């Protein structure tokens, strides 16, 4: 038999081994086929299979060596993908600088974005979060994307996302500060502010926690983002849950269930709760939590002997046709009971 015929036989044997789930045998057959002749129509596919299997087995050195050895067999698309896999071989071999260089070239060498450049962008962010500080990351972003401002921002967005996922962001994060300064999209700015809010989350009443939420309210108001807008729909769920957390931290501190190290007075807590209730009702008028929010608001007003607040809140409840009858009846009763107190203070 000629070498080409032997190579074909090994190829067929390798394919059969794949169907029998005999991966090691398939790799062995393909390597023997390629050793005889790397110029067959199937050579490119076999080489990629071998390199991928070594990678999947955690043998990153042999995977890297296989990709490099047969690199010239691949077409342009598969060469880019092979380099992407080589970058991950570098990461797993703890050669971070080579991985960073490879990802950087895959991102910047083409003006047309493809799946490889997109994944390289995310993975470069993943890498630098673990190997560089904020200043170094910003310097790298400026250098890599000096001619591509949007790519620079996109890269830093991925960095910030990965920092948040790893719990590595902090209020003084320079990456987040840079994004806050340069983001023009209001929704993205609000998402960054939500990251800040998450970073200062407390189980007790915290001025910084409340202020971080109210900064988001300020942005929403300044950008004229209504509760029914497309922009608000993107942040609605996250903002809803975060607002409820802030309200819970303040109500539980107000009731004495938890203690706050800030030593806020009952009047300060009540004033903050009224701000929070107003915000929630304004932006979540259809929420199933509204009856609870209104009930809490009425209780706080009564506890503070703020009869004007009782009357005003009760009037809102009575006017809202979507609220349950029991709550509306309770609000009406409270309003009537405290009308005399309100009137006596006016004279």
Short mmCIF file of C-alpha atoms in Angstrom, two decimals:
data_model
loop_
_atom_site.label_atom_id
_atom_site.label_comp_id
_atom_site.label_asym_id
_atom_site.label_seq_id
_atom_site.Cartn_x
_atom_site.Cartn_y
_atom_site.Cartn_z
CA UNK A 1 0.00 0.00 0.00
CA UNK A 2 1.16 3.52 -0.76
CA UNK A 3 1.59 6.10 2.06
CA UNK A 4 -1.54 7.89 0.87
CA UNK A 5 -3.53 4.67 1.12
CA UNK A 6 -2.16 4.02 4.64
CA UNK A 7 -3.07 7.60 5.59
CA UNK A 8 -6.61 7.09 4.27
CA UNK A 9 -6.93 3.86 6.24
CA UNK A 10 -5.85 5.59 9.47
CA UNK A 11 -8.33 8.39 8.76
CA UNK A 12 -11.20 5.92 8.35
CA UNK A 13 -10.13 4.10 11.49
CA UNK A 14 -10.11 7.40 13.39
CA UNK A 15 -13.60 8.32 12.25
CA UNK A 16 -14.86 4.89 13.27
CA UNK A 17 -13.27 5.35 16.69
CA UNK A 18 -15.13 8.65 17.12
CA UNK A 19 -18.44 6.91 16.48
CA UNK A 20 -17.46 4.29 19.09
CA UNK A 21 -16.55 7.06 21.59
CA UNK A 22 -12.91 5.89 21.56
CA UNK A 23 -11.34 9.35 21.62
CA UNK A 24 -7.79 8.23 22.41
CA UNK A 25 -7.86 5.72 19.53
CA UNK A 26 -9.22 8.41 17.18
CA UNK A 27 -6.41 10.82 18.12
CA UNK A 28 -3.82 8.08 17.64
CA UNK A 29 -5.18 7.16 14.18
CA UNK A 30 -5.37 10.79 13.04
CA UNK A 31 -1.82 11.50 14.22
CA UNK A 32 -0.55 8.48 12.25
CA UNK A 33 -2.48 9.64 9.17
CA UNK A 34 -1.03 13.15 9.39
CA UNK A 35 2.48 11.78 9.92
CA UNK A 36 2.23 9.93 6.61
CA UNK A 37 0.86 12.88 4.65
CA UNK A 38 -0.53 16.20 5.90
CA UNK A 39 -1.78 17.15 2.43
CA UNK A 40 -5.03 15.19 2.27
CA UNK A 41 -8.43 16.84 2.10
CA UNK A 42 -9.15 15.63 5.62
CA UNK A 43 -5.84 16.79 7.15
CA UNK A 44 -7.12 20.18 8.33
CA UNK A 45 -10.10 18.63 10.09
CA UNK A 46 -7.99 15.90 11.73
CA UNK A 47 -5.42 18.40 13.00
CA UNK A 48 -8.12 20.56 14.55
CA UNK A 49 -9.76 17.53 16.15
CA UNK A 50 -6.47 16.45 17.74
CA UNK A 51 -5.69 19.92 19.09
CA UNK A 52 -9.22 20.33 20.47
CA UNK A 53 -9.11 16.94 22.19
CA UNK A 54 -5.80 17.71 23.87
CA UNK A 55 -7.33 21.00 25.03
CA UNK A 56 -10.44 19.25 26.39
CA UNK A 57 -8.23 16.77 28.24
CA UNK A 58 -6.33 19.62 29.89
CA UNK A 59 -3.11 18.91 28.00
CA UNK A 60 -2.67 22.52 26.94
CA UNK A 61 0.98 22.22 25.95
CA UNK A 62 0.25 19.48 23.39
CA UNK A 63 -2.85 21.34 22.21
CA UNK A 64 -0.73 24.46 21.62
CA UNK A 65 1.96 22.45 19.84
CA UNK A 66 -0.61 20.79 17.56
CA UNK A 67 -2.27 24.08 16.61
CA UNK A 68 1.15 25.57 15.80
CA UNK A 69 2.40 22.54 13.89
CA UNK A 70 -0.57 22.39 11.53
CA UNK A 71 -1.45 26.09 11.54
CA UNK A 72 -0.65 26.53 7.83
CA UNK A 73 -3.28 23.90 6.92
CA UNK A 74 -6.14 26.04 8.20
CA UNK A 75 -8.03 28.63 6.19
CA UNK A 76 -8.19 32.24 7.39
CA UNK A 77 -11.29 31.72 9.53
CA UNK A 78 -9.93 28.63 11.25
CA UNK A 79 -6.54 30.26 11.74
CA UNK A 80 -8.25 33.00 13.76
CA UNK A 81 -10.10 30.41 15.80
CA UNK A 82 -6.88 28.42 16.30
CA UNK A 83 -5.16 31.56 17.63
CA UNK A 84 -8.09 32.13 19.96
CA UNK A 85 -7.65 28.59 21.34
CA UNK A 86 -3.89 29.14 21.57
CA UNK A 87 -4.57 32.20 23.74
CA UNK A 88 -6.52 29.99 26.11
CA UNK A 89 -3.68 27.48 26.07
CA UNK A 90 -1.41 30.34 27.20
CA UNK A 91 -3.82 31.24 30.01
CA UNK A 92 -3.91 27.68 31.24
CA UNK A 93 -0.13 27.43 31.01
CA UNK A 94 0.16 30.65 33.07
CA UNK A 95 1.69 32.63 30.21
CA UNK A 96 -0.67 35.58 30.64
CA UNK A 97 1.38 38.09 28.64
CA UNK A 98 1.25 35.90 25.50
CA UNK A 99 -2.48 35.34 25.96
CA UNK A 100 -3.04 39.09 26.32
CA UNK A 101 -1.01 39.81 23.18
CA UNK A 102 -2.91 37.18 21.18
CA UNK A 103 -6.35 38.40 22.26
CA UNK A 104 -5.33 42.01 21.55
CA UNK A 105 -4.29 41.22 17.98
CA UNK A 106 -7.46 39.23 17.32
CA UNK A 107 -9.50 42.25 18.42
CA UNK A 108 -7.61 45.03 16.65
CA UNK A 109 -6.35 43.46 13.43
CA UNK A 110 -9.77 43.45 11.78
CA UNK A 111 -12.27 46.22 11.21
CA UNK A 112 -15.03 43.67 10.76
CA UNK A 113 -16.28 42.29 14.06
CA UNK A 114 -16.70 38.51 14.15
CA UNK A 115 -17.37 35.93 16.85
CA UNK A 116 -13.63 35.52 17.51
CA UNK A 117 -13.09 39.25 18.09
CA UNK A 118 -16.19 39.45 20.30
CA UNK A 119 -15.09 36.51 22.44
CA UNK A 120 -11.52 37.81 22.52
CA UNK A 121 -12.80 41.14 23.85
CA UNK A 122 -14.66 39.42 26.71
CA UNK A 123 -11.81 37.05 27.46
CA UNK A 124 -9.18 39.78 27.44
CA UNK A 125 -11.31 41.60 30.01
CA UNK A 126 -11.50 38.37 32.04
CA UNK A 127 -7.71 38.08 31.88
CA UNK A 128 -6.72 41.63 32.78
CA UNK A 129 -9.09 41.74 35.75
CA UNK A 130 -6.93 38.98 37.23
CA UNK A 131 -3.52 40.31 36.20
CA UNK A 132 -3.67 44.13 36.19
CA UNK A 133 -4.81 46.98 38.43
CA UNK A 134 -7.20 49.75 37.37
CA UNK A 135 -4.48 52.11 36.13
CA UNK A 136 -2.86 49.38 34.05
CA UNK A 137 -6.23 48.35 32.58
CA UNK A 138 -7.04 51.93 31.57
CA UNK A 139 -3.58 52.34 30.02
CA UNK A 140 -3.99 49.11 28.06
CA UNK A 141 -7.45 50.15 26.84
CA UNK A 142 -6.15 53.56 25.70
CA UNK A 143 -3.22 51.97 23.87
CA UNK A 144 -5.12 49.13 22.20
CA UNK A 145 -8.11 51.15 21.12
CA UNK A 146 -6.62 54.59 20.46
CA UNK A 147 -8.36 54.65 17.08
CA UNK A 148 -11.52 52.88 18.19
CA UNK A 149 -13.26 54.80 20.98
CA UNK A 150 -16.37 52.60 21.02
CA UNK A 151 -14.24 49.45 21.23
CA UNK A 152 -12.38 51.00 24.13
CA UNK A 153 -15.63 51.62 25.99
CA UNK A 154 -16.92 48.17 25.09
CA UNK A 155 -13.77 46.58 26.48
CA UNK A 156 -14.01 48.58 29.72
CA UNK A 157 -17.69 47.62 30.04
CA UNK A 158 -16.68 43.97 29.97
CA UNK A 159 -13.94 44.68 32.51
CA UNK A 160 -16.45 46.37 34.82
CA UNK A 161 -18.96 43.54 34.38
CA UNK A 162 -16.32 40.97 35.28
CA UNK A 163 -15.15 43.02 38.26
CA UNK A 164 -18.73 43.16 39.53
CA UNK A 165 -19.25 39.43 38.96
CA UNK A 166 -16.10 38.69 40.96
CA UNK A 167 -17.08 41.12 43.70
CA UNK A 168 -13.92 43.11 43.01
CA UNK A 169 -15.45 46.51 42.31
CA UNK A 170 -15.36 49.23 44.91
CA UNK A 171 -16.65 52.78 45.16
CA UNK A 172 -13.28 54.17 44.08
CA UNK A 173 -13.03 51.96 40.99
CA UNK A 174 -11.21 53.97 38.32
CA UNK A 175 -12.64 51.80 35.55
CA UNK A 176 -16.20 52.50 36.68
CA UNK A 177 -15.39 56.21 37.14
CA UNK A 178 -14.02 56.39 33.60
CA UNK A 179 -17.13 54.75 32.21
CA UNK A 180 -19.39 57.05 34.24
CA UNK A 181 -17.56 60.03 32.73
CA UNK A 182 -17.65 58.85 29.12
CA UNK A 183 -20.88 56.87 28.76
CA UNK A 184 -23.40 58.78 26.69
CA UNK A 185 -26.16 56.18 26.87
CA UNK A 186 -28.38 56.94 29.91
CA UNK A 187 -29.35 53.31 30.46
CA UNK A 188 -25.70 52.26 30.63
CA UNK A 189 -25.00 55.08 33.08
CA UNK A 190 -27.88 53.88 35.25
CA UNK A 191 -26.56 50.31 35.06
CA UNK A 192 -23.22 51.60 36.33
CA UNK A 193 -25.03 53.41 39.14
CA UNK A 194 -26.81 50.16 39.98
CA UNK A 195 -23.37 48.60 40.33
CA UNK A 196 -22.44 51.33 42.80
CA UNK A 197 -25.70 50.73 44.67
CA UNK A 198 -24.98 47.02 44.88
CA UNK A 199 -21.50 47.79 46.20
CA UNK A 200 -22.79 49.85 49.15
CA UNK A 201 -25.70 47.54 50.01
CA UNK A 202 -26.45 47.24 53.71
CA UNK A 203 -29.03 45.36 55.79
CA UNK A 204 -29.51 48.44 57.96
CA UNK A 205 -30.38 52.06 57.19
CA UNK A 206 -27.37 53.61 55.49
CA UNK A 207 -27.20 57.13 54.13
CA UNK A 208 -24.73 56.08 51.41
CA UNK A 209 -27.05 53.22 50.39
CA UNK A 210 -30.09 55.51 50.15
CA UNK A 211 -28.15 58.28 48.38
CA UNK A 212 -26.84 55.81 45.77
CA UNK A 213 -30.45 54.89 44.96
CA UNK A 214 -31.59 58.52 44.83
CA UNK A 215 -28.74 59.33 42.42
CA UNK A 216 -30.32 56.81 40.08
CA UNK A 217 -33.66 58.57 40.54
CA UNK A 218 -31.96 61.86 39.62
CA UNK A 219 -30.56 60.35 36.42
CA UNK A 220 -33.93 58.82 35.52
CA UNK A 221 -35.65 62.17 36.06
CA UNK A 222 -33.02 64.22 34.20
CA UNK A 223 -33.17 61.87 31.21
CA UNK A 224 -37.00 61.99 31.24
CA UNK A 225 -37.22 58.20 31.41
CA UNK A 226 -40.84 57.30 32.13
CA UNK A 227 -41.98 54.04 33.79
CA UNK A 228 -43.54 52.96 30.49
CA UNK A 229 -40.51 53.73 28.32
CA UNK A 230 -38.32 51.19 26.53
CA UNK A 231 -35.31 52.49 28.46
CA UNK A 232 -36.97 51.88 31.81
CA UNK A 233 -37.97 48.34 30.82
CA UNK A 234 -34.25 47.44 30.61
CA UNK A 235 -33.58 48.44 34.23
CA UNK A 236 -37.04 47.87 35.72
CA UNK A 237 -36.46 44.47 37.34
CA UNK A 238 -33.07 45.23 38.87
CA UNK A 239 -34.08 48.69 40.07
CA UNK A 240 -37.31 47.30 41.57
CA UNK A 241 -35.52 44.67 43.65
CA UNK A 242 -32.79 47.10 44.73
CA UNK A 243 -35.34 49.75 45.75
CA UNK A 244 -37.23 47.18 47.81
CA UNK A 245 -33.98 46.23 49.55
CA UNK A 246 -33.27 49.86 50.48
CA UNK A 247 -36.84 50.30 51.76
CA UNK A 248 -36.55 47.09 53.80
CA UNK A 249 -33.27 48.22 55.36
CA UNK A 250 -34.88 51.49 56.46
CA UNK A 251 -38.19 50.02 57.69
CA UNK A 252 -36.41 47.36 59.73
CA UNK A 253 -34.12 49.99 61.25
CA UNK A 254 -37.11 52.27 61.94
CA UNK A 255 -38.99 49.44 63.68
CA UNK A 256 -35.93 48.54 65.76
CA UNK A 257 -35.51 45.09 64.21
CA UNK A 258 -31.97 45.98 63.12
CA UNK A 259 -29.54 48.61 64.36
CA UNK A 260 -27.71 51.13 62.22
CA UNK A 261 -24.23 52.31 63.23
CA UNK A 262 -25.10 55.74 61.84
CA UNK A 263 -27.38 56.56 64.80
CA UNK A 264 -30.07 58.08 62.60
CA UNK A 265 -33.04 59.55 64.47
CA UNK A 266 -36.58 58.26 64.01
CA UNK A 267 -37.45 61.52 62.29
CA UNK A 268 -34.52 61.15 59.87
CA UNK A 269 -35.51 57.56 59.12
CA UNK A 270 -39.13 58.57 58.58
CA UNK A 271 -38.12 61.38 56.23
CA UNK A 272 -35.92 59.01 54.21
CA UNK A 273 -38.70 56.42 54.05
CA UNK A 274 -41.09 59.00 52.64
CA UNK A 275 -38.56 59.77 49.89
CA UNK A 276 -38.21 56.07 49.14
CA UNK A 277 -41.97 55.41 49.18
CA UNK A 278 -42.57 58.35 46.83
CA UNK A 279 -39.93 57.07 44.41
CA UNK A 280 -41.29 53.52 44.42
CA UNK A 281 -44.91 54.54 43.89
CA UNK A 282 -43.94 56.95 41.10
CA UNK A 283 -42.00 54.39 39.09
CA UNK A 284 -43.85 51.19 39.99
CA UNK A 285 -47.54 52.20 39.92
CA UNK A 286 -48.58 48.68 38.88
CA UNK A 287 -46.46 46.78 41.40
CA UNK A 288 -48.14 44.14 43.54
CA UNK A 289 -46.06 45.55 46.43
CA UNK A 290 -47.96 48.86 46.35
CA UNK A 291 -50.48 47.93 49.09
CA UNK A 292 -47.59 47.04 51.41
CA UNK A 293 -45.76 50.27 50.58
CA UNK A 294 -48.84 52.39 51.24
CA UNK A 295 -49.59 50.54 54.50
CA UNK A 296 -46.04 51.13 55.70
CA UNK A 297 -46.23 54.77 54.69
CA UNK A 298 -49.44 55.33 56.66
CA UNK A 299 -47.95 53.60 59.70
CA UNK A 300 -44.83 55.77 59.61
CA UNK A 301 -46.91 58.94 59.23
CA UNK A 302 -49.08 57.96 62.20
CA UNK A 303 -46.09 56.99 64.32
CA UNK A 304 -44.58 60.42 63.65
CA UNK A 305 -47.94 62.10 64.42
CA UNK A 306 -47.64 63.71 60.99
CA UNK A 307 -51.34 64.15 60.29
CA UNK A 308 -50.78 66.07 57.06
CA UNK A 309 -48.78 63.08 55.82
CA UNK A 310 -51.57 60.72 56.93
CA UNK A 311 -54.20 62.78 55.12
CA UNK A 312 -52.15 63.14 51.94
CA UNK A 313 -51.17 59.45 51.78
CA UNK A 314 -54.70 58.30 52.60
CA UNK A 315 -56.04 60.52 49.82
CA UNK A 316 -53.64 58.88 47.34
CA UNK A 317 -54.80 55.43 48.43
CA UNK A 318 -58.48 56.34 48.13
CA UNK A 319 -57.94 57.83 44.66
CA UNK A 320 -56.08 54.78 43.32
CA UNK A 321 -58.71 52.47 41.83
CA UNK A 322 -56.28 49.57 41.53
CA UNK A 323 -55.70 49.15 45.28
CA UNK A 324 -57.68 46.60 47.34
CA UNK A 325 -60.90 47.75 49.04
CA UNK A 326 -59.65 46.77 52.49
CA UNK A 327 -56.68 49.12 52.21
CA UNK A 328 -58.85 51.94 50.81
CA UNK A 329 -61.34 51.54 53.65
CA UNK A 330 -58.53 51.59 56.21
CA UNK A 331 -57.07 54.72 54.62
CA UNK A 332 -60.46 56.44 54.67
CA UNK A 333 -60.93 55.58 58.36
CA UNK A 334 -57.47 56.86 59.25
CA UNK A 335 -58.06 60.06 57.29
CA UNK A 336 -61.34 60.70 59.12
CA UNK A 337 -59.85 59.89 62.53
CA UNK A 338 -57.01 62.34 62.14
CA UNK A 339 -58.83 65.15 60.37
CA UNK A 340 -59.59 66.84 63.72
CA UNK A 341 -55.88 66.74 64.68
CA UNK A 342 -54.94 68.28 61.36
CA UNK A 343 -57.61 70.97 61.69
CA UNK A 344 -56.67 71.80 65.29
CA UNK A 345 -53.07 72.42 64.19
CA UNK A 346 -54.24 74.81 61.51
CA UNK A 347 -55.98 77.09 64.01
#
